[in-house]
Amino acid sequence: MSFLFLSLSVLSLCLSCFIEANLSNVARRTFTEKDAEVKRMPLPKDGAPVRILLGDRPDTVTVVGPSHVTQFDFQNHKNEGNAVVLSKCKEKDCDYHIAVVQRTTKAEEVFLCGAAGQDMFACCMNLTDERPTCTSSKQTQPIDSTKGGINIKEGEPSVLVESGEKVDLYVTYSGSEEQVGIHRFGEHRVGPANTNKALERHYVGLLPIKEGGDPTQDKVYAFYRERNSDSELDSDTWLPFVSRVCTADVGGPKNNLQFCWTSQMNARLFCGDPDRKQHFSELVDVATVEAKWWPDTRVYGLFRNEWGMSAVCVYTMRDINNTFATSPFKDNKESKKRPRECVKDSKAISSDMLGIIKLTSEVKDWVRPENNTAPLLSNHHNYTHIYVDSSHQQRNDEHTVLFLTEQKGGIHKVLHVKTQTFVIAEYRPFNHSAHILSITLDPFSRKLYVTTKHELVQMDVGNCGSYTDGCEDCILARDPYCGWNGTQCIHKTHDSLQDVTGGDCTICEKPEKAQRHSRLTQADTSKGGHSVLLPAESRYFLSCPVSSHHAQYSWHHGQKSTSCTSNEDQCIFLIDSMNHEQEGTYKCMSEERGFTKVLSEVRLQMGNRAVGLLSGPLVWVCLLPFLVGSL
Ligand SMILES: *[C@@H]1O[C@H](CO)[C@@H](O)[C@H](O)[C@H]1NC(C)=O
Ligand SMILES: *[C@@H]1O[C@H](CO)[C@@H](O)[C@H](O)[C@H]1NC(C)=O
Ligand SMILES: *[C@@H]1O[C@H](CO)[C@@H](O)[C@H](O)[C@H]1NC(C)=O
Ligand SMILES: *[C@@H]1O[C@H](CO)[C@@H](O)[C@H](O)[C@H]1NC(C)=O
Ligand SMILES: *[C@@H]1O[C@H](CO)[C@@H](O)[C@H](O)[C@H]1NC(C)=O
Ligand SMILES: *[C@@H]1O[C@H](CO)[C@@H](O)[C@H](O)[C@H]1NC(C)=O
Ligand SMILES: *[C@@H]1O[C@H](CO)[C@@H](O)[C@H](O)[C@H]1NC(C)=O
């Protein structure tokens, strides 16, 4: 019975190491709610949160839901919520539903938009008000009084474009209905042209780009996946696209693309690795890192494919702009004449040209990832959201930190440096399978805010204190948030030690050689000396904790060594039947990037058969839960 368990567990370990043979795809460490500081509070019951806004004080966030605004204070474990009062609904009661929340350029002010009864509403609210009142103003009035608006769906991307006294709201509509596309509300309402083709599109991101200089050239880019109309057996279900419209576009003249985009262009995105015959076509989410010079702005796209794999590809706005600037249009020779620049007065476009514009808006060339490279990351995890810490942009660091949520509630923290990625850790804030709706990082305190339908969770992802085993442990982590200050792994400062590019822990030796040696000897003496007396023929197991999934763990006894797989949280050595040959010192060692460490040391001695308190069956009883758990 026991042997069956053992061999099954060995089999399962080998299978899992076969699937994830490439270590760069395996999270180096796993942090559960016990290892990283996790605080949780229930969300108000008015529905899934629409937006999480970071407060100006640390440990505070504001959650705006469909009808409530709630301030959370994690330091004092307090929250206080209120129903939003719409100035529009003050006189007569009305049923409203907030669908869009955007910060405005004014301090502490948010713009809210949604449905009030059959109509759309738009107003602004000061978050610091005790009784949150959303007031319509001259700027929001054009959106507020929209006739024939759309019913904005939950989770649709939106952006607010403010210029002078004017405010425009861009919001997408996903699905397969007529309204599918980009909508603009404001002084000039513009929407998608009515096409007869029934297309199914799902929008995952909107990005406004102000090119500087001539404001008529400002654009809004949209990222989406479209159901493939090609129904051949081996064709992909989804195709990824980027689309753009000019903010100066007010639609065509009367009866000819009136109130419809005349500037819209679409281009396919490519994400894959032709050498390995892999490609990814289901665009799941995007995250953008804005740069000072707009062509350097990067878009990180999260993709899936039909074989259960995920990938991340990075695009630059320079490449996207160039594709739209130079690619011929698809299936249409006439389109050569179509202008690529935004025009000042779209109502003045000739009807010939409008005819050409109606024929096609898709360009032939695909937008390829930056430097035309393979995906940054591709593995067998099922990721659902991507978030990029862009605070490095201000510090001119070469690396980026990405957060990817997994379908079951895990979060991967991934380092991107040069052309490499490295999965620093997997955080597990939930002890059950959880569906994560959103993640938001406070880049200063390194606290990650995670929402599910019912909970708001704050998790410390700058948990440098988890690297307790000296300088090497801190450096091998390659965590850009952490550094070694000589005595401890702490939040990265200017003079703390780290090597994100190489994870080369020999840098530990230089500044403080003496300290390091004394530390090692100390560790050795504290871990040695542990001695166990075992009765003859008894069974026993030795275990030592596995922290890094990138290290090789092994038990050494005399000349012999036995390796463990790093997929489990313990490295186990079994003694089936104690005899004289098995007496002696056993050492558990780990090896990672050339750095070896003794983790524990045990001396086994054989005693008289009758003396042993550790009888065989008792030990097996301890062992069984472990084996069953690993299956
Ligand atoms: C692991 O993956 C990385 C990046 O995809 C690649 O560069 C490396 O060659 C792979 N290693 C092995 C052993 O397959
Ligand atoms: C909101 O209120 C705060 C504090 O009362 C104030 O400092 C801020 O300017 C207000 N914002 C707007 C847009 O009125
Ligand atoms: C991945 O997760 C998504 C969303 O939770 C789900 O719809 C999809 O079926 C999952 N894919 C696989 C291969 O498990
Ligand atoms: C963007 O495209 C326009 C043509 O539409 C071109 O004139 C311009 O140089 C491009 N900008 C960059 C930075 O490549
Ligand atoms: C593309 O190449 C440039 C210059 O060599 C480099 O700085 C950049 O990091 C590369 N980008 C990616 C995603 O590899
Ligand atoms: C999971 O976590 C919740 C909240 O922290 C706790 O109440 C519950 O007992 C935990 N369940 C298990 C099985 O540990
Ligand atoms: C390292 O940081 C810890 C915690 O902040 C501090 O107690 C210690 O003195 C620091 N060590 C050095 C050498 O600065």
PDB file of C-alpha atoms in Angstrom, residues 31-43 52-55 57-63 72-78 403 411 427-430 436 438-452 454-463 491:
ATOM      1  CA  PHE A  31       4.127  32.874  -1.108  1.00  0.00           C
ATOM      2  CA  THR A  32       0.833  32.068   0.542  1.00  0.00           C
ATOM      3  CA  GLU A  33      -1.123  34.296   2.875  1.00  0.00           C
ATOM      4  CA  LYS A  34       1.133  32.997   5.654  1.00  0.00           C
ATOM      5  CA  ASP A  35       4.341  34.237   3.977  1.00  0.00           C
ATOM      6  CA  ALA A  36       3.368  37.636   2.636  1.00  0.00           C
ATOM      7  CA  GLU A  37       1.284  40.056   4.608  1.00  0.00           C
ATOM      8  CA  VAL A  38      -2.329  39.777   3.450  1.00  0.00           C
ATOM      9  CA  LYS A  39      -5.217  41.874   4.705  1.00  0.00           C
ATOM     10  CA  ARG A  40      -8.761  41.419   3.516  1.00  0.00           C
ATOM     11  CA  MET A  41     -12.054  43.258   3.778  1.00  0.00           C
ATOM     12  CA  PRO A  42     -15.481  42.438   2.355  1.00  0.00           C
ATOM     13  CA  LEU A  43     -16.746  44.584  -0.493  1.00  0.00           C
ATOM     14  CA  ILE A  52     -10.319  50.742  -7.533  1.00  0.00           C
ATOM     15  CA  LEU A  53      -8.623  54.098  -6.938  1.00  0.00           C
ATOM     16  CA  LEU A  54      -5.488  54.440  -4.845  1.00  0.00           C
ATOM     17  CA  GLY A  55      -5.804  56.955  -2.042  1.00  0.00           C
ATOM     18  CA  ARG A  57      -2.414  58.225   1.989  1.00  0.00           C
ATOM     19  CA  PRO A  58      -0.698  54.830   2.120  1.00  0.00           C
ATOM     20  CA  ASP A  59      -2.917  51.830   2.808  1.00  0.00           C
ATOM     21  CA  THR A  60      -6.055  53.614   1.631  1.00  0.00           C
ATOM     22  CA  VAL A  61      -8.130  52.891  -1.455  1.00  0.00           C
ATOM     23  CA  THR A  62     -11.475  54.008  -2.769  1.00  0.00           C
ATOM     24  CA  VAL A  63     -13.753  51.502  -4.423  1.00  0.00           C
ATOM     25  CA  PHE A  72     -10.988  51.435   2.742  1.00  0.00           C
ATOM     26  CA  ASP A  73      -8.289  52.031   5.331  1.00  0.00           C
ATOM     27  CA  PHE A  74      -6.146  48.926   5.732  1.00  0.00           C
ATOM     28  CA  GLN A  75      -3.984  50.404   8.465  1.00  0.00           C
ATOM     29  CA  ASN A  76      -6.906  50.702  10.816  1.00  0.00           C
ATOM     30  CA  HIS A  77      -8.951  47.950   9.190  1.00  0.00           C
ATOM     31  CA  LYS A  78     -11.851  50.317   8.626  1.00  0.00           C
ATOM     32  CA  PHE A 403       1.833  40.883 -12.532  1.00  0.00           C
ATOM     33  CA  ILE A 411      -0.678  35.945  -9.073  1.00  0.00           C
ATOM     34  CA  TYR A 427       1.499  34.792  -4.622  1.00  0.00           C
ATOM     35  CA  ARG A 428      -1.510  32.913  -3.352  1.00  0.00           C
ATOM     36  CA  PRO A 429      -3.668  35.365  -1.408  1.00  0.00           C
ATOM     37  CA  PHE A 430      -6.593  32.936  -1.319  1.00  0.00           C
ATOM     38  CA  ILE A 436      -9.812  37.595  -9.565  1.00  0.00           C
ATOM     39  CA  SER A 438      -8.831  43.179 -10.978  1.00  0.00           C
ATOM     40  CA  ILE A 439      -5.383  43.968  -9.616  1.00  0.00           C
ATOM     41  CA  THR A 440      -3.971  47.425  -8.853  1.00  0.00           C
ATOM     42  CA  LEU A 441      -0.505  48.162  -7.536  1.00  0.00           C
ATOM     43  CA  ASP A 442       0.491  50.995  -5.264  1.00  0.00           C
ATOM     44  CA  PRO A 443       3.991  51.405  -6.701  1.00  0.00           C
ATOM     45  CA  PHE A 444       5.325  53.275  -3.666  1.00  0.00           C
ATOM     46  CA  SER A 445       4.273  50.935  -0.875  1.00  0.00           C
ATOM     47  CA  ARG A 446       4.414  47.838  -3.136  1.00  0.00           C
ATOM     48  CA  LYS A 447       1.004  46.775  -1.986  1.00  0.00           C
ATOM     49  CA  LEU A 448      -1.132  44.959  -4.496  1.00  0.00           C
ATOM     50  CA  TYR A 449      -4.902  45.374  -4.270  1.00  0.00           C
ATOM     51  CA  VAL A 450      -6.801  42.360  -5.544  1.00  0.00           C
ATOM     52  CA  THR A 451     -10.544  42.217  -5.977  1.00  0.00           C
ATOM     53  CA  THR A 452     -12.885  39.302  -6.283  1.00  0.00           C
ATOM     54  CA  HIS A 454     -16.883  39.777  -2.614  1.00  0.00           C
ATOM     55  CA  GLU A 455     -13.488  40.782  -1.272  1.00  0.00           C
ATOM     56  CA  LEU A 456     -10.820  43.448  -1.463  1.00  0.00           C
ATOM     57  CA  VAL A 457      -7.416  42.042  -0.548  1.00  0.00           C
ATOM     58  CA  GLN A 458      -4.235  43.970   0.162  1.00  0.00           C
ATOM     59  CA  MET A 459      -1.059  41.967  -0.320  1.00  0.00           C
ATOM     60  CA  ASP A 460       2.525  43.027   0.287  1.00  0.00           C
ATOM     61  CA  VAL A 461       4.409  42.170  -2.927  1.00  0.00           C
ATOM     62  CA  GLY A 462       7.548  43.916  -1.669  1.00  0.00           C
ATOM     63  CA  ASN A 463       7.949  41.140   0.892  1.00  0.00           C
ATOM     64  CA  HIS A 491      13.157  47.345   0.136  1.00  0.00           C
TER      65      HIS A 491
END
